[in-house]
XYZ file of C-alpha atoms in Angstrom:
573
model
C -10.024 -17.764 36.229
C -8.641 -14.642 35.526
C -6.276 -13.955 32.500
C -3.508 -12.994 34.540
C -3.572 -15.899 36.816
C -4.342 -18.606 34.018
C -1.280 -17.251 32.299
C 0.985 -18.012 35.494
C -0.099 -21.686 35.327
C 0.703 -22.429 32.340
C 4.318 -20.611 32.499
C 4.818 -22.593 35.887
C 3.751 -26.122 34.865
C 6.208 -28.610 35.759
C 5.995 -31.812 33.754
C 5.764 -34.882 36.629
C 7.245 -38.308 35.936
C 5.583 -41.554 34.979
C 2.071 -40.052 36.146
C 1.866 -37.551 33.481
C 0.373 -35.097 35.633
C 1.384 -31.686 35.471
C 1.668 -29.462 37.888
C 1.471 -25.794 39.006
C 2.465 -23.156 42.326
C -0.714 -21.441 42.780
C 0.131 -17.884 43.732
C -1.469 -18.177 46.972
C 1.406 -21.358 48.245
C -0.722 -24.818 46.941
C 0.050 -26.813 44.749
C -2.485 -27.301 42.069
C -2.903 -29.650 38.828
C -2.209 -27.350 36.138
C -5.000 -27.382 33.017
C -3.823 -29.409 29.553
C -4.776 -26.272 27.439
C -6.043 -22.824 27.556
C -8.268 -21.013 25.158
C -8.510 -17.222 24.637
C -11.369 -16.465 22.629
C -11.771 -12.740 21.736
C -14.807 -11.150 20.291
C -12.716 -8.245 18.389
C -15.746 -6.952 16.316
C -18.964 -6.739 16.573
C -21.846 -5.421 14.675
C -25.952 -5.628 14.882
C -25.674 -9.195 12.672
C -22.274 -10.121 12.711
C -18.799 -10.857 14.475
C -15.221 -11.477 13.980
C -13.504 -13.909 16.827
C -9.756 -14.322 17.255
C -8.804 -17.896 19.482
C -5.615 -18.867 20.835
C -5.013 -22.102 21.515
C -2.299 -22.779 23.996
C -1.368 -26.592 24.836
C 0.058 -27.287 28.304
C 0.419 -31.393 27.212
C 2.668 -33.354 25.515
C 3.400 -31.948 22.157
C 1.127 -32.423 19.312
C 1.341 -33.239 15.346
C -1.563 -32.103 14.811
C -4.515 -30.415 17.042
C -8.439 -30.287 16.543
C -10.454 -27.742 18.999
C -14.300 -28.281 19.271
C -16.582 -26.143 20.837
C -20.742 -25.494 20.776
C -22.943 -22.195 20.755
C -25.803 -21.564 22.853
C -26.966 -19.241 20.210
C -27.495 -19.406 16.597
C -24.070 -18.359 16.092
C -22.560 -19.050 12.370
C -19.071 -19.545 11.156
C -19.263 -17.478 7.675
C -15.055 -17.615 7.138
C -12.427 -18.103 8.559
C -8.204 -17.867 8.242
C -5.142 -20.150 10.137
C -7.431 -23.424 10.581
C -9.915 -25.700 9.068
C -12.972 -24.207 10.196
C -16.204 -27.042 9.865
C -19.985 -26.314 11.659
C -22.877 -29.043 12.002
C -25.864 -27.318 14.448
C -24.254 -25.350 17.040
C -20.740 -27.608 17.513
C -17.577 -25.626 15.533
C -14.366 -27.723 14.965
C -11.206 -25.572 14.073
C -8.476 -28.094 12.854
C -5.180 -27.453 12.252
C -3.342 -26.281 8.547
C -0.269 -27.735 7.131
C 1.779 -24.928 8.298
C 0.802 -24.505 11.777
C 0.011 -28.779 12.839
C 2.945 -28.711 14.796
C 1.816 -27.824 18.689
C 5.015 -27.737 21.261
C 4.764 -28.287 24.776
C 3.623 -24.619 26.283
C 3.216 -23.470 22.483
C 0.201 -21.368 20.889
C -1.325 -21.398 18.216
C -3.947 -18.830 16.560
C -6.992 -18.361 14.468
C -9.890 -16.416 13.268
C -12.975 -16.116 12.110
C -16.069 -14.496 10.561
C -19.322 -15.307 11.655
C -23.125 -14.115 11.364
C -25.554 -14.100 14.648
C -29.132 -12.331 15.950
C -29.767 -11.603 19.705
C -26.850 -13.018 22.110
C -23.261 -13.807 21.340
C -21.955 -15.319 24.193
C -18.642 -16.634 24.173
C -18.917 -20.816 23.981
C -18.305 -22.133 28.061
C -16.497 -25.026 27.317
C -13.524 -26.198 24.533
C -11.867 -29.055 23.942
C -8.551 -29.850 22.284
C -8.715 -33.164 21.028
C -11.250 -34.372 23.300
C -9.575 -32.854 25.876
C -11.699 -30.181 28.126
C -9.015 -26.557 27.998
C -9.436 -23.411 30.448
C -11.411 -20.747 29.038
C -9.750 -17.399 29.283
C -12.487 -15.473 27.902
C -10.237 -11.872 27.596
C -13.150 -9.703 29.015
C -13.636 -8.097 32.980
C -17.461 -9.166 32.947
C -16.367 -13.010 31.670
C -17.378 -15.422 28.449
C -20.715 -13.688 27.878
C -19.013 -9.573 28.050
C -19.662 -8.319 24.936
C -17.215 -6.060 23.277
C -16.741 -2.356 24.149
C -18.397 0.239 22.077
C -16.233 0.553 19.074
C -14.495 -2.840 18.965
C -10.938 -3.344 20.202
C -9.306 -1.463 22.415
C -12.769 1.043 22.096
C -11.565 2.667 18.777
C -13.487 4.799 16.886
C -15.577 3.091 14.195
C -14.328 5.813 11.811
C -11.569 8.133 13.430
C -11.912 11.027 11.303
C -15.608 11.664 12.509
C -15.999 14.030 14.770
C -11.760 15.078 14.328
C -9.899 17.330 13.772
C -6.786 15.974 11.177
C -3.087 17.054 11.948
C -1.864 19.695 9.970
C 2.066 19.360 9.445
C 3.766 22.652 10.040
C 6.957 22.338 7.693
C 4.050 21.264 4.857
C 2.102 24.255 5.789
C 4.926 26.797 5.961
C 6.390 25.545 2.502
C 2.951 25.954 0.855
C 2.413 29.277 2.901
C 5.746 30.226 0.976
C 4.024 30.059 -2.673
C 2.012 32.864 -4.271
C -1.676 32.216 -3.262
C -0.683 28.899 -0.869
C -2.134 30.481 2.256
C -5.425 29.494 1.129
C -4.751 25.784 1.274
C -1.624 25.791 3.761
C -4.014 24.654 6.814
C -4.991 21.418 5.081
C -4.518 18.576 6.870
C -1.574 16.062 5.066
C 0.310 12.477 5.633
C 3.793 12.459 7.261
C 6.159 10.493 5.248
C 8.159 7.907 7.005
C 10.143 6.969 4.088
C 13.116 5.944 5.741
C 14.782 5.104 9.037
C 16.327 8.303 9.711
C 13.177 10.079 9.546
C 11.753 8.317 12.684
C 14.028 10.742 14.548
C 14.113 13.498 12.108
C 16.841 13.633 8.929
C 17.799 16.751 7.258
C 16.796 19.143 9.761
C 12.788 17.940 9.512
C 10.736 17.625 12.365
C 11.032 13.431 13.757
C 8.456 11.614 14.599
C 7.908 12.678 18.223
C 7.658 16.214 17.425
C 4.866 15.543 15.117
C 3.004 13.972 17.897
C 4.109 16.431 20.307
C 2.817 19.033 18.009
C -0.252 17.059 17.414
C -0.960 17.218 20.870
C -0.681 20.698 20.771
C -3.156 21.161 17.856
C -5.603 18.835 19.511
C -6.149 20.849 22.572
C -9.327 19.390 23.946
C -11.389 17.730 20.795
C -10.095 14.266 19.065
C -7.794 14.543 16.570
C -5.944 12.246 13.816
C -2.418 12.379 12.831
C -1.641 10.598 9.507
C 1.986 8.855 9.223
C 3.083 6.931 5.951
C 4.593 3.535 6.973
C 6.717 3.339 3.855
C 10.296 1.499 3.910
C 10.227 -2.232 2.739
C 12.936 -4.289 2.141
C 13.220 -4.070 -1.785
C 10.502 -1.306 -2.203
C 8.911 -0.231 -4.959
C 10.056 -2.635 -7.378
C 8.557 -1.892 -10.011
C 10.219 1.298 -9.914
C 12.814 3.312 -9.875
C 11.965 6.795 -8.134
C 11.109 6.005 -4.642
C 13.609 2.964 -4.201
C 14.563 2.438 -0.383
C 17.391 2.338 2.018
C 16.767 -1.765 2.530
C 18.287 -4.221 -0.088
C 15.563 -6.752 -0.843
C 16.879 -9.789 1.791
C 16.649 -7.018 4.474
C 13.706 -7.801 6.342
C 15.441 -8.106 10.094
C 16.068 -4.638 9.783
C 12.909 -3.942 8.486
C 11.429 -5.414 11.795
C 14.076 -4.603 14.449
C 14.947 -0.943 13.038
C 11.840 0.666 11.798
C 8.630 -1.274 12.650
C 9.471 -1.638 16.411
C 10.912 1.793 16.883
C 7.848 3.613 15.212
C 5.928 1.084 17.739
C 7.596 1.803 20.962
C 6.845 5.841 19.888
C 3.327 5.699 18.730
C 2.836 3.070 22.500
C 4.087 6.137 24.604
C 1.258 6.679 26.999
C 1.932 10.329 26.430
C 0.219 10.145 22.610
C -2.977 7.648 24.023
C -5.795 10.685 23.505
C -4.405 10.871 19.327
C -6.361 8.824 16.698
C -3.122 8.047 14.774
C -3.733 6.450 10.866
C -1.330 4.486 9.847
C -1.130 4.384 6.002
C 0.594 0.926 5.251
C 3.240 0.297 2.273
C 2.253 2.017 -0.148
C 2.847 0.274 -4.222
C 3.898 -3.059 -2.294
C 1.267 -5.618 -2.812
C -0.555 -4.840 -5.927
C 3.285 -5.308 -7.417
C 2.862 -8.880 -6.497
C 0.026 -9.805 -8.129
C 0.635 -7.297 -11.539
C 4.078 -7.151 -11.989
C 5.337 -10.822 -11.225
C 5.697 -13.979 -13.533
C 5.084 -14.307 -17.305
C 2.984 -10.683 -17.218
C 4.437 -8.488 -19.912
C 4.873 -5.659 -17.063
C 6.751 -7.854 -14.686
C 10.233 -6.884 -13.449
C 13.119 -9.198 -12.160
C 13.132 -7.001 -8.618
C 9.342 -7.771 -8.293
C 9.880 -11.665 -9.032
C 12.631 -11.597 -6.500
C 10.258 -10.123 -3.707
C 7.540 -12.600 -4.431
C 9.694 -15.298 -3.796
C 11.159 -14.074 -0.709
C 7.888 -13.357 0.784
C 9.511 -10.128 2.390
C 6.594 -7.783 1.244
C 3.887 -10.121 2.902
C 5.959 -10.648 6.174
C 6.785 -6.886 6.166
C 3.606 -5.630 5.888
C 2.266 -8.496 8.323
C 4.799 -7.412 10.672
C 4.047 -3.782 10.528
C 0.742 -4.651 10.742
C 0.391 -6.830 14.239
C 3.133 -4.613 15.988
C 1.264 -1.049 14.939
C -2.198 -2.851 15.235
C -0.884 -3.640 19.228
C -1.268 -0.052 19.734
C -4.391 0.837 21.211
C -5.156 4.126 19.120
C -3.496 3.186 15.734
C -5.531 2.673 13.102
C -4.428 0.559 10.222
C -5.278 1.303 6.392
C -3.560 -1.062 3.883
C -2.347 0.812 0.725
C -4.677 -0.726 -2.180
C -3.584 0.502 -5.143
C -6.102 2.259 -7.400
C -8.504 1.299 -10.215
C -5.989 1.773 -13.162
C -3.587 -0.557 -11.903
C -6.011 -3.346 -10.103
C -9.403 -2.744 -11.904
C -9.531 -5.414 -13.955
C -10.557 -9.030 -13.465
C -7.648 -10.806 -13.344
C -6.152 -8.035 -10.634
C -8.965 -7.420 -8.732
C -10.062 -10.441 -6.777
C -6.400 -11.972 -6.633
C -5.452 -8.240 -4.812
C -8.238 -8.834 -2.470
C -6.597 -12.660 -1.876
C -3.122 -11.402 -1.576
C -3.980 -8.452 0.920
C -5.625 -11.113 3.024
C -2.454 -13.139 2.912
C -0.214 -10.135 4.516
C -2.610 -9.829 6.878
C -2.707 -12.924 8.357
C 0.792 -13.351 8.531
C 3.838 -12.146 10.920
C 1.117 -13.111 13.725
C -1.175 -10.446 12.013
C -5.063 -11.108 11.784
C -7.719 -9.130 10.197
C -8.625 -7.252 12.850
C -5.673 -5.122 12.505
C -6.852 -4.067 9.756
C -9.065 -0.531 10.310
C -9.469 -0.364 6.418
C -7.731 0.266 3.228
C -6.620 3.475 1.042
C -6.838 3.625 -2.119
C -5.541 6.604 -5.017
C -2.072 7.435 -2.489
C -0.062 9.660 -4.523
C -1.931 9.189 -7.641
C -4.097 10.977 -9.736
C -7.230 9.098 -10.584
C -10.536 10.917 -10.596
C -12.738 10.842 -7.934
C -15.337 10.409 -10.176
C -16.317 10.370 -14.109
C -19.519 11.731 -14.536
C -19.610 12.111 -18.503
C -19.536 8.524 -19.033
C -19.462 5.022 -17.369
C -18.827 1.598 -17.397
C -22.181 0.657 -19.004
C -22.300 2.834 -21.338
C -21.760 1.959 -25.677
C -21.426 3.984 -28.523
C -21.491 3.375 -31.588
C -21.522 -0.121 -31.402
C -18.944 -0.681 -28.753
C -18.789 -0.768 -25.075
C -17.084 1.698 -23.174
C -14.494 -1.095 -22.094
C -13.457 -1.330 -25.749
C -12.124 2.310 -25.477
C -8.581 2.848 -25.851
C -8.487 4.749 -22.193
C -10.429 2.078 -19.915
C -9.097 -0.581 -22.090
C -11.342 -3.328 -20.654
C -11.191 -2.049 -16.730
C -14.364 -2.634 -14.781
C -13.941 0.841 -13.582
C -13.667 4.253 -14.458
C -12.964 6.170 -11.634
C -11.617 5.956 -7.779
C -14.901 5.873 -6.495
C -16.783 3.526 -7.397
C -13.269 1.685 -7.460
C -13.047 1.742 -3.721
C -16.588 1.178 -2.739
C -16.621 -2.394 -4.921
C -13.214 -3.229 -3.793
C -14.444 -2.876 0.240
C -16.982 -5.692 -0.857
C -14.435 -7.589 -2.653
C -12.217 -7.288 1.002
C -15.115 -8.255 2.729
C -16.006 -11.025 0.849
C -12.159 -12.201 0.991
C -12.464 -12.382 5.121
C -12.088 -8.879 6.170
C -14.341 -7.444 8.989
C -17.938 -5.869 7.235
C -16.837 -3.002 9.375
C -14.113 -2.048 6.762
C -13.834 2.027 5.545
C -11.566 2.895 2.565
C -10.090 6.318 2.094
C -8.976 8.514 -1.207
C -6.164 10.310 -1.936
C -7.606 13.143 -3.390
C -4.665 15.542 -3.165
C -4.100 16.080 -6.945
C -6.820 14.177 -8.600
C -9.098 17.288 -9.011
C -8.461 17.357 -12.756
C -10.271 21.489 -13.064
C -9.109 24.151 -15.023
C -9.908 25.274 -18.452
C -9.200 21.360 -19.837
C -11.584 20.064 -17.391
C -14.622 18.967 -20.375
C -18.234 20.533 -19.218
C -20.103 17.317 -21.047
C -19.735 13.939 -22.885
C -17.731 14.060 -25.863
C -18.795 13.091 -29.269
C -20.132 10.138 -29.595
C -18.290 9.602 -33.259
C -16.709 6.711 -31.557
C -16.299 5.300 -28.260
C -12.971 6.564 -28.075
C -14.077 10.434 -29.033
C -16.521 9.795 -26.342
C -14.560 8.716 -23.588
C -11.338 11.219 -24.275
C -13.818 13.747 -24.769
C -15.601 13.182 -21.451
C -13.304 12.226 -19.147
C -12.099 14.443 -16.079
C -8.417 12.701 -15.955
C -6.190 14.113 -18.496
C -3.543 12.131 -18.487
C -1.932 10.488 -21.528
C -2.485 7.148 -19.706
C -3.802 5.672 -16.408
C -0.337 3.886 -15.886
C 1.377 7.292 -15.812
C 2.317 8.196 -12.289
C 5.069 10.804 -12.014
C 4.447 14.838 -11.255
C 1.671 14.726 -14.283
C 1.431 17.362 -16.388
C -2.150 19.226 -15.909
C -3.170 18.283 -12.398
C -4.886 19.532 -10.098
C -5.603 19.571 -6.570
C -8.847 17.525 -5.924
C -11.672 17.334 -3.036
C -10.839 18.523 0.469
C -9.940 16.421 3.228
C -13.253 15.658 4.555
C -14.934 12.785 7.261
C -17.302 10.375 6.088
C -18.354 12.069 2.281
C -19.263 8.777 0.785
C -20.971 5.001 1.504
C -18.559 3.092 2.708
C -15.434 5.559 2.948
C -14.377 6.772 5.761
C -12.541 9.898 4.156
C -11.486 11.936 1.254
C -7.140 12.145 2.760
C -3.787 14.556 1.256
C -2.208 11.765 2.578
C 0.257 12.718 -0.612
C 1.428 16.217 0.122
C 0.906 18.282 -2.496
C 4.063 20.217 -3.918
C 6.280 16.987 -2.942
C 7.619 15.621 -5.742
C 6.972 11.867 -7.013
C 10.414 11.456 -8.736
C 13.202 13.468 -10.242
C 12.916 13.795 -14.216
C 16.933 13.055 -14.298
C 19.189 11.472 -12.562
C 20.590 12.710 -8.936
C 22.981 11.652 -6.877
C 21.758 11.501 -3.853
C 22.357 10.120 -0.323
C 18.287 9.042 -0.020
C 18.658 5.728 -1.942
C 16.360 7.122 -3.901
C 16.723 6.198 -7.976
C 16.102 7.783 -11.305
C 13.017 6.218 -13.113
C 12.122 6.869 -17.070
C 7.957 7.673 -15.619
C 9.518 11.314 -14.319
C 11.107 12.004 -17.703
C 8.989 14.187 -19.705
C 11.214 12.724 -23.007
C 10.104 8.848 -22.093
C 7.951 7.130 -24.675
C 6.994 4.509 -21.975
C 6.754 0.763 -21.423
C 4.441 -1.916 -21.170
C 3.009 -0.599 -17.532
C 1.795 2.575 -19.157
C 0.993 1.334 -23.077
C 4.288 2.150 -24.050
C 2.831 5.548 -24.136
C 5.131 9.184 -23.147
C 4.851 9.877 -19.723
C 2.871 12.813 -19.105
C 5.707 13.893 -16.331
C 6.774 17.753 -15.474
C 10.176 18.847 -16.341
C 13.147 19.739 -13.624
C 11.624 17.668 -11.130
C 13.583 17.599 -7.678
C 13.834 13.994 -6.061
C 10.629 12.049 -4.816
C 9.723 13.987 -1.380
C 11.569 17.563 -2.108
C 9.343 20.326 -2.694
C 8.807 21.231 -6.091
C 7.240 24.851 -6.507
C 6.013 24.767 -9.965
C 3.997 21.873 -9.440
C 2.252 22.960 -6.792
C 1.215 26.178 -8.060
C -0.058 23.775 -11.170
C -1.950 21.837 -8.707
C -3.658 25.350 -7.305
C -4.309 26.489 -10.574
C -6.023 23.717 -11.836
C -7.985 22.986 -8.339
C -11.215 21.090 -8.385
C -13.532 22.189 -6.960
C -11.612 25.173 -7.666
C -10.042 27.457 -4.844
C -11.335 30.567 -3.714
C-alpha cells in the first residue's frame, strides 16, 4: 500500500460501535476495514557495514498505556543502539518497547524511534510488525517497497560531505569590508559564515543584505557547479549564558518565539524550491550546550543564567527544534556547534558533551539523522595543531598534563580534539557517517611569536609555553585576542574524519566590545573583551588577552583584522 493511500486510512477511520471494528472510505467508493496500526520504517543511512533506521509507530486502536512493537530480520541484521524506546534482540526478532515519557499511545497518535544497527550483504526492511501482538501495515517510505535500499547519499540524496567537489559562498558585504583594508584583497574572496544572530537579520537589519539575498546571490555565484552557503543559526532563548558579549534579543522563557519567529521563518526560506540546487550548512547554536554541562551546578565556573537554562530545558528543545524543522529541508545540512578542546577536553566534559548533544538531538521530534555532523573551534582560536609537544609527552619528571597551560586536558590542540570527539559522537548514537569541521579563521597563531621548536625542557611548563603555537594567556580566553592570526584556508576534506577546515567566524568581526555600549542589538558588555580584566574562574582568573577599542560583537573592527593578516599562518602571500 502506498504511503499516500495508507495515510488516508488512518485519517478516515471511523470508530464502529459494540463491534470494535473500524472502518475506512477507500478512495475508489468501498468501504474497507481500516488496519489497527501502521509502521513507517525508514532506512535513513546506510553504509558498506552499517545502518541507522527511524520507525513510526502509528496506532489506529483503542488508546494504549503502554505499546511493545516486534518485528524479525531475514538477514543478520543487528541492533547496535538505539534512542526513544527500549530496544531488546534475541536471533533475528527486535522488540522496541515503549519509555516512560512516550508510553502513552492516543487513538490515531504516533510515536517515534531510532536506531543503530550493524549488517553484511542485504538489508531489507522486516515484512511484517506487530504492535502488541497485533499484525500493523507496513509503509515502507521507499518507490521500489520494504527491500529499496536508500538513495546514494542517504536522505533526501545529500552529499556525504557537501563541501567536496563545491564551491563555498563568498559573502559580498564580508568581502568588500576586507577589500577596504590595506592588503585585504588577497583574502577578500574567502569563503565565510552568515550570521543569523537575530530575528531582524532573517530579512536584513541595518541596511545588510537578508537572508534571501544571500541565497539569491548564492545562486548567482554557483552558476553551473555545486556550491555551499554557510548560515549561523544563532538566537536562543537566554543565549550565551555564560556571557555577556553576544547576549540575545530572547529573554530566557522565550522559546515560542524562538520556534514560531526564527526557526520556522529561516525554514520556510531555505524550503523555497527556488534555493533546491544550494548545499546550504547550517551551523547550529553556537556556546549553547557545552554551557550545560560546564557551567551549571556546584562547578566553580557556573553562572545563575546557565542554571536557569538547564532547568528550563529551552537550549535542548531549541536546538531540537531547529534541528528537525532545518533537517526537513532536503539540502540543509546540519552541524551542531561542539565547543572546542579547551573548554570540553577533559574527562569529566567530554563524554557527558557527547551525552548531552545526543539529548538535543533527539528531542523537539529531532533524531540523529538530522544531524550532518558537528563544528568544532567557531569563533575561537585554538590551534589546529601543536606540533612541538603532545599529550604523551613528560619532562622532567612530569607529564605534559601537569603543565600549567593543558592543565590536565586530554588534548592539546583542535585536531586531534575533533577527530576523538567524532568517535566519542559515534559511540554516543550518532550515525558512523559523522564529519566535523574547524573554525580556522584566526587560529593560525604565525608571525614572529610563532616558536620554530620545543622549548626548554627545564620544566614541563618551559616546555610547553615554549612550544606551543597558541599564544594566548589562557585557553579560556575568548575575546578579539591579542596576537592572532588568521589560520588554514577554507578547504574540503583536509583531514580523517573532517569534512572541512570553515571561516565560519568572519574575520575582522568583532567578538565583544572592550566597554560598555549602548546599543539597540541586546547585545551586553562582558569583562573577557576588556584588556584591564584580571579574569575569573572560566579562564584561571587570569587577564584576558583581549584588544583594546573593540566595537560590539559582529561590527567590523579594522585593527584586528589587519592583526589577523599580519600574523597569518600559513602566512599570506
Amino acid at each position: 500500500m502506498s504511503r499516500t493511500r495508507t495515510a488516508l486510512l488512518a485519517a478516515m477511520a471511523l470508530v464502529a460501535g459494540a463491534t470494535g471494528t473500524a472502518f475506512a472510505v477507500d478512495p475508489g467508493g468501498a468501504e474497507v476495514a481500516a488496519v489497527p496500526c501502521t509502521v513507517d520504517y525508514k532506512i535513513q543511512n546506510q553504509w558498506s557495514t552499517g545502518f541507522t533506521a527511524a520507525v513510526t509507530v502509528t496506532n489506529n486502536s483503542a488508546a494504549k498505556s503502554s505499546w511493545s512493537l516486534k518485528w524479525s530480520y531475514a538477514g543478520n541484521q543487528k541492533v547496535t543502539s538505539g534512542w526513544n524506546a527500549k530496544l531488546s534482540q534475541s536471533g533475528a526478532a527486535v522488540t522496541a518497547a515503549n519509555k516512560s515519557y512516550n508510553a502513552q499511545l492516543a487513538t490515531g497518535g504516533s510515536v517515534s524511534f531510532g536506531f543503530q544497527g550493524s549488517y553484511s550483504g542485504s538489508n531489507a526492511i522486516p515484512a511484517t510488525f506487530t504492535l502488541d501482538g497485533v499484525t500493523c501495515n507496513v509503509d515502507s517510505g521507499g518507490p521500489g517497497g520494504p527491500t529499496d535500499p536508500p538513495d546514494p547519499g542517504g536522505p533526501a540524496n545529500r552529499a556525504n560531505n557537501p563541501y567536496d567537489g563545491a564551491k563555498v559562498y563568498v559573502n559580498p558585504e564580508w568581502s568588500a569590508n576586507a577589500a577596504a583594508e590595506p592588503g585585504g584583497s588577497r583574502i577578500a574572496n574567502q569563503p565565510t559564515g552568515v550570521w543569523l544572530d537575530r530575528t531582524a537579520a532573517i530579512n536584513g537589519a541595518g541596511g545588510k543584505m537578508g537572508l534571501r539575498a544571500h541565497l539569491d546571490e548564492a545562486l548567482r555565484q554557483k552558476g553551473s557547479g555545486e556550491l555551499v552557503v554557510q548560515l549561523v543559526i544563532y538566537n536562543l532563548p537566554g543565549r550565551d549564558c555564560a556571557a555577556l558579549a553576544s547576549n540575545g534579543e530572547l529573554k530566557a522563557d522565550e522559546i515560542d518565539r524562538y520556534r514560531t519567529e526564527y526557526i520556522d521563518p529561516i525554514k520556510a526560506i531555505l524550503a523555497d524550491s527556488k534555493y533546491s540546487s544550494l548545499r546550504i550548512v547550517t551551523t547550529v547554536e553556537i556556546d549553547s550546550l557545552p554551557n550545560l554541562v560546564t557551567n551549571t551546578g556546584s562547578r566553580p565556573t557556573a553562572t545563575p543564567q546557565c542554571d536557569v537554562m538547564k532547568a528550563n530545558g529551552n537550549y535542548i528543545k531549541g536546538v531540537g527544534y531547529a534541528l528537525n524543522k532545518l533537517g526537513d529541508v532536503p539540502n540543509v545540512y546540519n552541524y551542531v556547534d561542539a565547543g572546542h578542546h579547551g573548554w570540553i577536553g577533559w574527562d569529566d566534559n567530554f563524554g557527558p558533551s557527547a551525552t548531552l548533544f545526543k539529548e538535543a538531538a533527539t528531542a523537539e521530534g529531532a533524531t540523529v539523522n538530522d544531524v550532518h555532523g558537528f563544528i568544532t573551534n567557531t569563533a575561537n582560536y585554538s590551534a589546529l595543531k601543536e606540533d612541538h609537544f603532545s599529550i604523551s609527552d613528560n619532562v622532567a619528571g612530569k607529564s605534559v598534563r601537569e603543565s600549567n597551560w593543558v592543565d590536565w586536558n586530554r588534548y592539546v590542540d583542535e585536531l586531534s580534539f575533533a577527530q576523538a570527539f567524532r568517535n566519542q559522537l559515534v559511540s554516543a548514537g550518532f550515525p558512523s557517517g559523522i564529519g566535523m569541521l574547524i573554525d580556522t579563521s584566526r587560529n593560525g597563531w604565525g608571525g614572529t611569536a610563532r616558536p620554530t621548536g620545543p622549548g626548554a625542557q627545564t620544566t614541563v611548563d618551559t616546555y610547553v609555553d615554549g612550544g606551543r603555537y597558541d599564544r594566548r594567556i589562557n585557553p579560556g580566553n575568548w575575546c578579539n585576542q591579542s596576537g592572532a592570526g588568521l589560520g588554514e584556508r577554507p578547504q574540503a576534506s583536509p583531514a580523517a574524519g573532517i569534512d572541512a577546515y570553515v571561516w565560519m567566524k568572519p574575520p575582522g568581526e568583532s567578538d565583544g566590545a572592550s566597554k560598555e555600549i549602548p546599543n539597540p542589538e541586546g547585545k551586553g558588555f562582558d569583562r573577557m573583551c576588556d584588556p584591564t580584566y584580571e579574569g575569573n574562574p572560566r579562564n584561571g582568573n587570569n587577564p584576558s588577552g583581549a584588544l583594546a577599542d573593540a566595537p560590539l560583537s559582529g561590527h567590523w573592527f579594522s585593527a584586528q583584522f589587519r592583526q589577523l593578516m599580519q600574523n597569518a599562518y600559513p602566512p599570506l602571500s
